[in-house]
PDB file of C-alpha atoms in Angstrom:
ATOM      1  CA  UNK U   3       0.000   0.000   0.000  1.00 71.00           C
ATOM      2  CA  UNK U   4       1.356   3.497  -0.961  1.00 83.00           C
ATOM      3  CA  UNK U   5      -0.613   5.012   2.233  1.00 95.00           C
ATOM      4  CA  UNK U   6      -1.724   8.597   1.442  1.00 97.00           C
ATOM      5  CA  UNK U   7       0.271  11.048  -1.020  1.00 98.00           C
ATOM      6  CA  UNK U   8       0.282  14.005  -2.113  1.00 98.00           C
ATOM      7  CA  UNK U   9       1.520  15.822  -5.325  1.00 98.00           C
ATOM      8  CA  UNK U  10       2.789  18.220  -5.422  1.00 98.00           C
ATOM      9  CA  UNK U  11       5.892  18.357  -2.950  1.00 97.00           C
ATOM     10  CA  UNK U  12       6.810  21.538  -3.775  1.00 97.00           C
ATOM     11  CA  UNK U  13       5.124  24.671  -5.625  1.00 97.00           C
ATOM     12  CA  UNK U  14       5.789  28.304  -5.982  1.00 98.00           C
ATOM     13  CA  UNK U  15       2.458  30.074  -6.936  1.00 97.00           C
ATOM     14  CA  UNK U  16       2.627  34.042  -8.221  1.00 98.00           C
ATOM     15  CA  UNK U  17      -0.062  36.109  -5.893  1.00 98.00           C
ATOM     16  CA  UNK U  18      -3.700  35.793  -7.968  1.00 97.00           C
ATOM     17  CA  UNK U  19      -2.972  32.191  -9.232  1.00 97.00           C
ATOM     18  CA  UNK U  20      -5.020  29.410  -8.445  1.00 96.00           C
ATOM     19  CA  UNK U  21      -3.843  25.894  -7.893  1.00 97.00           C
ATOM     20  CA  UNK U  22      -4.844  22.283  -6.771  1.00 98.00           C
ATOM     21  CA  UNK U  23      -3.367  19.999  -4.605  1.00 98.00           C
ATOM     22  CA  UNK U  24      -4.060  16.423  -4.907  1.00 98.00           C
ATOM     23  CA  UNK U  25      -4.605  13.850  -2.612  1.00 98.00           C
ATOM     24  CA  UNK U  26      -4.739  10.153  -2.167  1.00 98.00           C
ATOM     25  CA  UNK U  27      -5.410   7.199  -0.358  1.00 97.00           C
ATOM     26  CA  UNK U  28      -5.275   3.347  -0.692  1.00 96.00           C
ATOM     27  CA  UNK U  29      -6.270   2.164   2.472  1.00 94.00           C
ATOM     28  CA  UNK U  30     -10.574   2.531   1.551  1.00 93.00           C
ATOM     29  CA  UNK U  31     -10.339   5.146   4.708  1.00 93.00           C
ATOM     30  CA  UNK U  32     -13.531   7.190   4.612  1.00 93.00           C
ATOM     31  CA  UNK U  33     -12.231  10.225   6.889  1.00 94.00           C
ATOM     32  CA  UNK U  34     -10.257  12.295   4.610  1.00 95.00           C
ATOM     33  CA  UNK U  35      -8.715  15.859   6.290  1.00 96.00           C
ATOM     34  CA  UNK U  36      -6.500  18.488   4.682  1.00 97.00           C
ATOM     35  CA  UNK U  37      -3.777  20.587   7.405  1.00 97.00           C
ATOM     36  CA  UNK U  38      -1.868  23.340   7.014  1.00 98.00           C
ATOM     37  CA  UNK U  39       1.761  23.900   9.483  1.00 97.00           C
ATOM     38  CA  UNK U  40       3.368  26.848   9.551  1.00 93.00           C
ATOM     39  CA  UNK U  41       6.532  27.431  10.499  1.00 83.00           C
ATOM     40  CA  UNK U  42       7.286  26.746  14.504  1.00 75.00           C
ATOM     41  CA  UNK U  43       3.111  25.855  14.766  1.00 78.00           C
ATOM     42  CA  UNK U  44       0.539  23.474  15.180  1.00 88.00           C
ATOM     43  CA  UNK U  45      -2.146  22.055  12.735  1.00 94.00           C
ATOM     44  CA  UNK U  46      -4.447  23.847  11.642  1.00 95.00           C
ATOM     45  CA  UNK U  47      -7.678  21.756  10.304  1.00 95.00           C
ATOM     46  CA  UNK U  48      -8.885  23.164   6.670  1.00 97.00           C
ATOM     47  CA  UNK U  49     -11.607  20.857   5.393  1.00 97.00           C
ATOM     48  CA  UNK U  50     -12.351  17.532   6.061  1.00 95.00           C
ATOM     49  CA  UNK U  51     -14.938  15.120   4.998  1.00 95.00           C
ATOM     50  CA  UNK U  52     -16.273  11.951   6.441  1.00 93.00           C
ATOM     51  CA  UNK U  53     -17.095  10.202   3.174  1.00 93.00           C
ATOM     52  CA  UNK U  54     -17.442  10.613  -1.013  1.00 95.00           C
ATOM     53  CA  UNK U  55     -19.874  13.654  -1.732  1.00 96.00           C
ATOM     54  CA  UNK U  56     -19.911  14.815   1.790  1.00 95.00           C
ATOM     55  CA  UNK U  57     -17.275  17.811   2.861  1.00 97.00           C
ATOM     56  CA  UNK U  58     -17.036  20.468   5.982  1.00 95.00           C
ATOM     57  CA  UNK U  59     -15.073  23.071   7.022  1.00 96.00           C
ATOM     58  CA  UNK U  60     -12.803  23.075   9.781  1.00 94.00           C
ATOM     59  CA  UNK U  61     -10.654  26.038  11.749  1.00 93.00           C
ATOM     60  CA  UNK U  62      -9.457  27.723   8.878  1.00 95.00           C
ATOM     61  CA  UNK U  63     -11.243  27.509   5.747  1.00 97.00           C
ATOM     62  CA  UNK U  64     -11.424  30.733   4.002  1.00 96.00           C
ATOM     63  CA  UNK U  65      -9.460  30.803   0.417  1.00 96.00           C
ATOM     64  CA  UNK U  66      -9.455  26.902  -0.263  1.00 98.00           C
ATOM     65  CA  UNK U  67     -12.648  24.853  -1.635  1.00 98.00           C
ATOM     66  CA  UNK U  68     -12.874  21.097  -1.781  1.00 98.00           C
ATOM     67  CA  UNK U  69     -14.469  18.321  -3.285  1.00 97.00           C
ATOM     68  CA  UNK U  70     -15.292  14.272  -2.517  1.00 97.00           C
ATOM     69  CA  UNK U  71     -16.146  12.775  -5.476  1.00 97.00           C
ATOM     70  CA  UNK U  72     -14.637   9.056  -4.791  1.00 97.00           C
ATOM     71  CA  UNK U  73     -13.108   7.575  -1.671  1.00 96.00           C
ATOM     72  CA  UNK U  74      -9.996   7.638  -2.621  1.00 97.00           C
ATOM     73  CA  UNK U  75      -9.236  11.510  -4.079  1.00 98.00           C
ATOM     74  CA  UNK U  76     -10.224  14.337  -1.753  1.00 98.00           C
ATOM     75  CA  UNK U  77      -8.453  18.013  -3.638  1.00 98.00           C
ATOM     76  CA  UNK U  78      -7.741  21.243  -1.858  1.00 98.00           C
ATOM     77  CA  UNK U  79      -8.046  24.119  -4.405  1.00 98.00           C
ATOM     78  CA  UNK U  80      -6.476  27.115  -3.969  1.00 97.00           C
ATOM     79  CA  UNK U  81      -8.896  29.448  -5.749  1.00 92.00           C
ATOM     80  CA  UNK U  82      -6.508  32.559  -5.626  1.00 97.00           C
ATOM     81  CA  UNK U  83      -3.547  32.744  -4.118  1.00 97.00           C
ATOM     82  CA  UNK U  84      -2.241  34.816  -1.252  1.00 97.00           C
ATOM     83  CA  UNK U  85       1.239  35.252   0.433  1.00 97.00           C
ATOM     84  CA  UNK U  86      -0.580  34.236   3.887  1.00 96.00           C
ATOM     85  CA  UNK U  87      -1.236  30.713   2.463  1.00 97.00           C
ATOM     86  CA  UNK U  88       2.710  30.278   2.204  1.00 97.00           C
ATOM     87  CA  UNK U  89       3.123  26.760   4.259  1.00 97.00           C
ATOM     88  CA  UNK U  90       3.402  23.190   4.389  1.00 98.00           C
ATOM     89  CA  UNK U  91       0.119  21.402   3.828  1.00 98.00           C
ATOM     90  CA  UNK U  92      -0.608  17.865   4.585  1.00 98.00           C
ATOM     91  CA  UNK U  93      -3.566  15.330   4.220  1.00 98.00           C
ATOM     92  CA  UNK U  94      -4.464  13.083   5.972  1.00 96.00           C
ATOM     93  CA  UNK U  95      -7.135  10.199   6.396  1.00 95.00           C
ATOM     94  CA  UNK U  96      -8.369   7.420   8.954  1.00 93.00           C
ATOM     95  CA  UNK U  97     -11.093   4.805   9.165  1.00 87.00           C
ATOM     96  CA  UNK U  98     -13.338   6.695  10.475  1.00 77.00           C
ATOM     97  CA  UNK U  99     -12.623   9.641  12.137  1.00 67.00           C
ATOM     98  CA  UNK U 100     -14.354  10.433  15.343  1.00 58.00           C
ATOM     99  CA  UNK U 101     -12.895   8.357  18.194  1.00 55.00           C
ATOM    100  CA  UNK U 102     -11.047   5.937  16.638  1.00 67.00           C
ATOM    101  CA  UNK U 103      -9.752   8.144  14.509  1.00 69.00           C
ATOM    102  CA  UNK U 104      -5.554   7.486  13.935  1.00 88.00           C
ATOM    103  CA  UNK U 105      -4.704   9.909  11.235  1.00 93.00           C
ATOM    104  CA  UNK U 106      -2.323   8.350   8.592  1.00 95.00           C
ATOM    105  CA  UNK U 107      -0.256  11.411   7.066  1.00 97.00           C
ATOM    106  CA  UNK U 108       1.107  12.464   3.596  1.00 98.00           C
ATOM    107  CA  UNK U 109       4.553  13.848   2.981  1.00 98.00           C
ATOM    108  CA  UNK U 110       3.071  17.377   3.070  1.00 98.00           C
ATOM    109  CA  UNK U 111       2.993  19.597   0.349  1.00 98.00           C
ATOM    110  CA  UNK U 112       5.563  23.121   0.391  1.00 97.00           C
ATOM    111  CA  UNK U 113       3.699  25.922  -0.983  1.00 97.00           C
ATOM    112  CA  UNK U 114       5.108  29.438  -1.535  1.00 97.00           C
ATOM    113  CA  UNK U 115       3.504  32.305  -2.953  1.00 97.00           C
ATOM    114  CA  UNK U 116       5.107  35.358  -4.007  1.00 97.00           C
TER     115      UNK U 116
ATOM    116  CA  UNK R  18     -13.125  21.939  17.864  1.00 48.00           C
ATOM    117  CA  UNK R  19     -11.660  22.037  21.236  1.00 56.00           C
ATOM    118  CA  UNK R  20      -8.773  23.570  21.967  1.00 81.00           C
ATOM    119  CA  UNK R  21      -5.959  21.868  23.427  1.00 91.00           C
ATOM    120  CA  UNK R  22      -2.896  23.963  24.907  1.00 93.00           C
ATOM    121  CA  UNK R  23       0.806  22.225  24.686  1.00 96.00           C
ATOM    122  CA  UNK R  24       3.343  23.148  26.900  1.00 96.00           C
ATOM    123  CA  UNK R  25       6.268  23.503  27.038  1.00 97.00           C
ATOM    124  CA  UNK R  26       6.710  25.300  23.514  1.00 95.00           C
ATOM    125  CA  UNK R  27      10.432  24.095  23.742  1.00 95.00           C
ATOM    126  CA  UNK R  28      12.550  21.714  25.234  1.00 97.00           C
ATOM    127  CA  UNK R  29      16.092  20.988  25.698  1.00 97.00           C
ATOM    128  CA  UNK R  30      17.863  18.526  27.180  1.00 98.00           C
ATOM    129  CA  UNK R  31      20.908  16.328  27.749  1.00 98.00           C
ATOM    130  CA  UNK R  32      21.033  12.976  26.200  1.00 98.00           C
ATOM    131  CA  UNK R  33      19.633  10.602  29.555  1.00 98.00           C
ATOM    132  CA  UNK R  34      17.694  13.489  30.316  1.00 98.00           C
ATOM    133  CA  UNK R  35      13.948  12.696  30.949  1.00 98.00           C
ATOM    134  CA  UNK R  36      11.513  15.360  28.948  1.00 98.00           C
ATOM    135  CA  UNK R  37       7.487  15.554  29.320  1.00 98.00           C
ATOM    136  CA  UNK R  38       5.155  17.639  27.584  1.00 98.00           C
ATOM    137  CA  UNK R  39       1.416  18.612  28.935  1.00 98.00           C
ATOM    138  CA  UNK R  40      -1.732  19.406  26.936  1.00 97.00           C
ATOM    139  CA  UNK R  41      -4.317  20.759  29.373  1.00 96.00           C
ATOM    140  CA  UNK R  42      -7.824  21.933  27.806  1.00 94.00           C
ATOM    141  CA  UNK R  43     -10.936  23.774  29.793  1.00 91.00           C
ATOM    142  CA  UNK R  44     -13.253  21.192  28.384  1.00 91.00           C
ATOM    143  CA  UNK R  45     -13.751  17.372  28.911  1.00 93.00           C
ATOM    144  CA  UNK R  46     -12.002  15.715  26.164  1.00 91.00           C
ATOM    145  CA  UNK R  47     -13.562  12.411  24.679  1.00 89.00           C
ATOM    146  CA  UNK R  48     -10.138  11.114  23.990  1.00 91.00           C
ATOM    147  CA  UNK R  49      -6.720  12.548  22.998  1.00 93.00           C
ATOM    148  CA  UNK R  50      -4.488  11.191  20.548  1.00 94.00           C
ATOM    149  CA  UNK R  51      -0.331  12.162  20.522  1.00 97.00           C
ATOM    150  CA  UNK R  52       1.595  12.521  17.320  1.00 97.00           C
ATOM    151  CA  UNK R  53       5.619  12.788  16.962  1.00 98.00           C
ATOM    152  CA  UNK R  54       6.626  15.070  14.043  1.00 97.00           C
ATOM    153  CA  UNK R  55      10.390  14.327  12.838  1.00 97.00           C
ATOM    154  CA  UNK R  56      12.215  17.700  11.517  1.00 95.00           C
ATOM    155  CA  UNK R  57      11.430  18.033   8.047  1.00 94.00           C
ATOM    156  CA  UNK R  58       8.564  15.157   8.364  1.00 96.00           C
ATOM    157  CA  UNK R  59       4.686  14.642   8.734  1.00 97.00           C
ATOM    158  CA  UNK R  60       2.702  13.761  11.980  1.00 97.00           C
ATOM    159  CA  UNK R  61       3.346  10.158  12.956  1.00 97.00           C
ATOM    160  CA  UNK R  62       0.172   8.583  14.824  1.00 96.00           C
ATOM    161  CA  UNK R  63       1.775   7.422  18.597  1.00 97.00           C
ATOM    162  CA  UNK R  64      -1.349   6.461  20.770  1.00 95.00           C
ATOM    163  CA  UNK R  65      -4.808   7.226  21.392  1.00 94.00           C
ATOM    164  CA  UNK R  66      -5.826   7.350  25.166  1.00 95.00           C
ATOM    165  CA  UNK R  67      -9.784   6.973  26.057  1.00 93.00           C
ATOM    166  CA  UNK R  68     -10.374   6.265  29.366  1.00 95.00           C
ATOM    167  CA  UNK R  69     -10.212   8.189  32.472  1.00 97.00           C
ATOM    168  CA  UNK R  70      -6.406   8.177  34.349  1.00 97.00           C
ATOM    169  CA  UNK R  71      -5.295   5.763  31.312  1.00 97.00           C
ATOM    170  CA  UNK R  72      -1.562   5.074  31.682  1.00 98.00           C
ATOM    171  CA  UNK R  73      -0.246   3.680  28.839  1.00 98.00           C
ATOM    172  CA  UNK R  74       3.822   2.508  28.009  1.00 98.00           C
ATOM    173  CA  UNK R  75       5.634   2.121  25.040  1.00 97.00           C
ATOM    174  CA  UNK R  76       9.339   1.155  25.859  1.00 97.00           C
ATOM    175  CA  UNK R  77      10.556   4.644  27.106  1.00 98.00           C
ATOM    176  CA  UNK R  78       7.485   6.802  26.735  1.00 98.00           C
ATOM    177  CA  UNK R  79       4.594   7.036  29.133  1.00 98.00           C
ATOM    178  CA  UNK R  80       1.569   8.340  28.178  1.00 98.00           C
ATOM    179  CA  UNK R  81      -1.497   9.698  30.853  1.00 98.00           C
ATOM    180  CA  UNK R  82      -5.014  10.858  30.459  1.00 97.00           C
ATOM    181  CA  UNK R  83      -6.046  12.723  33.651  1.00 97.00           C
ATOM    182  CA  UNK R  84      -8.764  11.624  35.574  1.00 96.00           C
ATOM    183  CA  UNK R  85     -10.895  14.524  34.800  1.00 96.00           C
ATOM    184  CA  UNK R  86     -10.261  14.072  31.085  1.00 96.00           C
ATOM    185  CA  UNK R  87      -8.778  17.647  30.843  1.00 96.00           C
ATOM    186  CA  UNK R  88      -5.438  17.239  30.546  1.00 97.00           C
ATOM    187  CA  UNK R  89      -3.018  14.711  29.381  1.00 98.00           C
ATOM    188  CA  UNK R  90       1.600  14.042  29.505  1.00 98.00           C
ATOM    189  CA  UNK R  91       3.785  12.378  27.584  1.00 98.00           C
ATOM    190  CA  UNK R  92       6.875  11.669  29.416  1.00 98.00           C
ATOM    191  CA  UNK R  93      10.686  10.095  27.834  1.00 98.00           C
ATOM    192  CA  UNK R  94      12.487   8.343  30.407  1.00 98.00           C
ATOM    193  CA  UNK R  95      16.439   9.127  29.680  1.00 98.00           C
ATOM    194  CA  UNK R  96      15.726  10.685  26.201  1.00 98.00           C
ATOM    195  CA  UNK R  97      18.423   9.591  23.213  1.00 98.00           C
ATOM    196  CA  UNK R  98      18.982  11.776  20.154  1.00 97.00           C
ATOM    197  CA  UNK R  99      16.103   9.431  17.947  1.00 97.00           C
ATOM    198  CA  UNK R 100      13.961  11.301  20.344  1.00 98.00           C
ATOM    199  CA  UNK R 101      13.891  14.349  18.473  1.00 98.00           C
ATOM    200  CA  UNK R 102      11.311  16.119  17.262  1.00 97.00           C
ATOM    201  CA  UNK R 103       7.642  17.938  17.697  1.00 97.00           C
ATOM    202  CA  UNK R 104       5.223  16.198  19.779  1.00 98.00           C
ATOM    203  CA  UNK R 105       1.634  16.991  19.076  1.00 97.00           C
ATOM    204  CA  UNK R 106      -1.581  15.988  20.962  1.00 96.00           C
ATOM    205  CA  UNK R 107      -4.982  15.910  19.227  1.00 93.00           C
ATOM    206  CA  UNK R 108      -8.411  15.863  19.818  1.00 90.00           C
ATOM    207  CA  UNK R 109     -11.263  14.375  18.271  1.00 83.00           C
ATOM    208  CA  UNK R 110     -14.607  16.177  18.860  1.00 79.00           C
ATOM    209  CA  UNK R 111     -16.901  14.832  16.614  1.00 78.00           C
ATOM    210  CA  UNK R 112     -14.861  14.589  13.219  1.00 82.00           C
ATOM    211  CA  UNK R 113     -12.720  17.980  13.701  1.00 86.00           C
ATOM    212  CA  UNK R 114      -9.543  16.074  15.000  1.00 88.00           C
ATOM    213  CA  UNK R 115      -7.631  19.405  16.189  1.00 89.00           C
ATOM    214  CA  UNK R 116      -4.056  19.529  17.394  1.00 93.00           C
ATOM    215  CA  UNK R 117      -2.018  21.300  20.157  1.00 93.00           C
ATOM    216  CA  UNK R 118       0.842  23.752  19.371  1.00 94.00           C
ATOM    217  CA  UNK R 119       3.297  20.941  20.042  1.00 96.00           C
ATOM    218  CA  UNK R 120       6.721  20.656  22.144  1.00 97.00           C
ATOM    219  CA  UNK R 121       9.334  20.683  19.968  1.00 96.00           C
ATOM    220  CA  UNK R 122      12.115  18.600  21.612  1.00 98.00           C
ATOM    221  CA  UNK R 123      16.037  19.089  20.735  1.00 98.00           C
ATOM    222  CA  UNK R 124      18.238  16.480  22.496  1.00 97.00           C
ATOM    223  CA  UNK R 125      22.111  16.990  23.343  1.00 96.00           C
ATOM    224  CA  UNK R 126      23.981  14.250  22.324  1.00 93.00           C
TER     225      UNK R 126
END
């Protein structure tokens, strides 16, 4: 099993420009989540979603959008850049969520916007 | 979600040295999970404690849930240099699992 990844790694967006990162999963999980770390921080939650068609916002959503159209795939759209989005974002997904919810991680994606 | 407050922010210490990091909340928690970070890595999924006063051990580290469910430590008996990195607790309420500030730990060898 490849476990969750994420593509890009790395990305360097111009101020204005939209972008989407992917994300996937091989492990059937339902609970899919999308974090972003800044430097010397926590996690901050972005979106999550507990299953295909069904998404939520979590602590810091404003500026990103995304969708859950199979189990597997769960984007995070940048719809148009700002320099305040410059961090590491990760995904990550679990069984279930809720209280037995392990979180299996992705690399993380490094985003910088100019 | 509820919020979950990590301290210390930082810690150093001397290889052997024991470390623990707290996460206290105002709120009941339903559970809390912990998470070790590696410099330059993602969150890596340690242990998920449930129950009231829980003690759980994994080789050096020692994990407790408080008996009012507010507050939880991770503790490193005699820490080694593999030790290093962020330690994050988490909390599930509902599906929003939120995370701490994390302890970033830094280990003299």
């Amino acid at each position: 099993n490849a476990g969750v990844t994420q593509t890009p790694k790395f990305q360097v967006l111009k101020t204005g420009q939209s972008m989407t990162l992917q994300c996937a999963q091989d492990m059937n999980h339902e609970y899919m989540s999308w974090y972003r770390q800044d430097p010397g921080m926590g996690l901050r939650l972005i979106h999550y979603s507990v299953g295909a068609g069904i998404t939520d916002q979590g602590e810091v959503p404003n500026g990103y959008n995304v969708s859950r159209s199979t189990t597997e795939d769960f984007p995070l759209r940048l719809l148009s850049a700002a320099p305040s989005q410059t961090s590491v974002y990760f995904c990550a997904s679990s069984y279930s969520g809720g209280a037995d919810g392990e979180l299996f991680f992705g690399e993380g994606s490094r985003l910088t916007v100019l | 979600g509820q919020q979950v407050m990590q301290i210390p922010q930082y810690q150093h210490v001397q290889e052997g040295e024991d470390f623990t990091t707290y996460c206290n909340s105002s709120t009941t928690l339903s559970n809390i999970q912990w998470y070790k970070q590696r410099p330059g890595g993602h969150p890596v999924f340690l242990i998920q404690l449930v129950k009231s006063g829980e003690v759980k051990k994994q080789k050096r580290l020692t994990f407790q849930f408080g008996e009012a469910k507010k507050n939880s430590s991770l503790h490193i008996t005699a820490t080694q240099t593999t030790d290093v990195g962020t330690y994050f607790c988490s909390n599930n309420a509902g599906n929003m699992l939120t995370f701490g500030g994390g302890t970033r730990l830094m280990v003299k060898p």
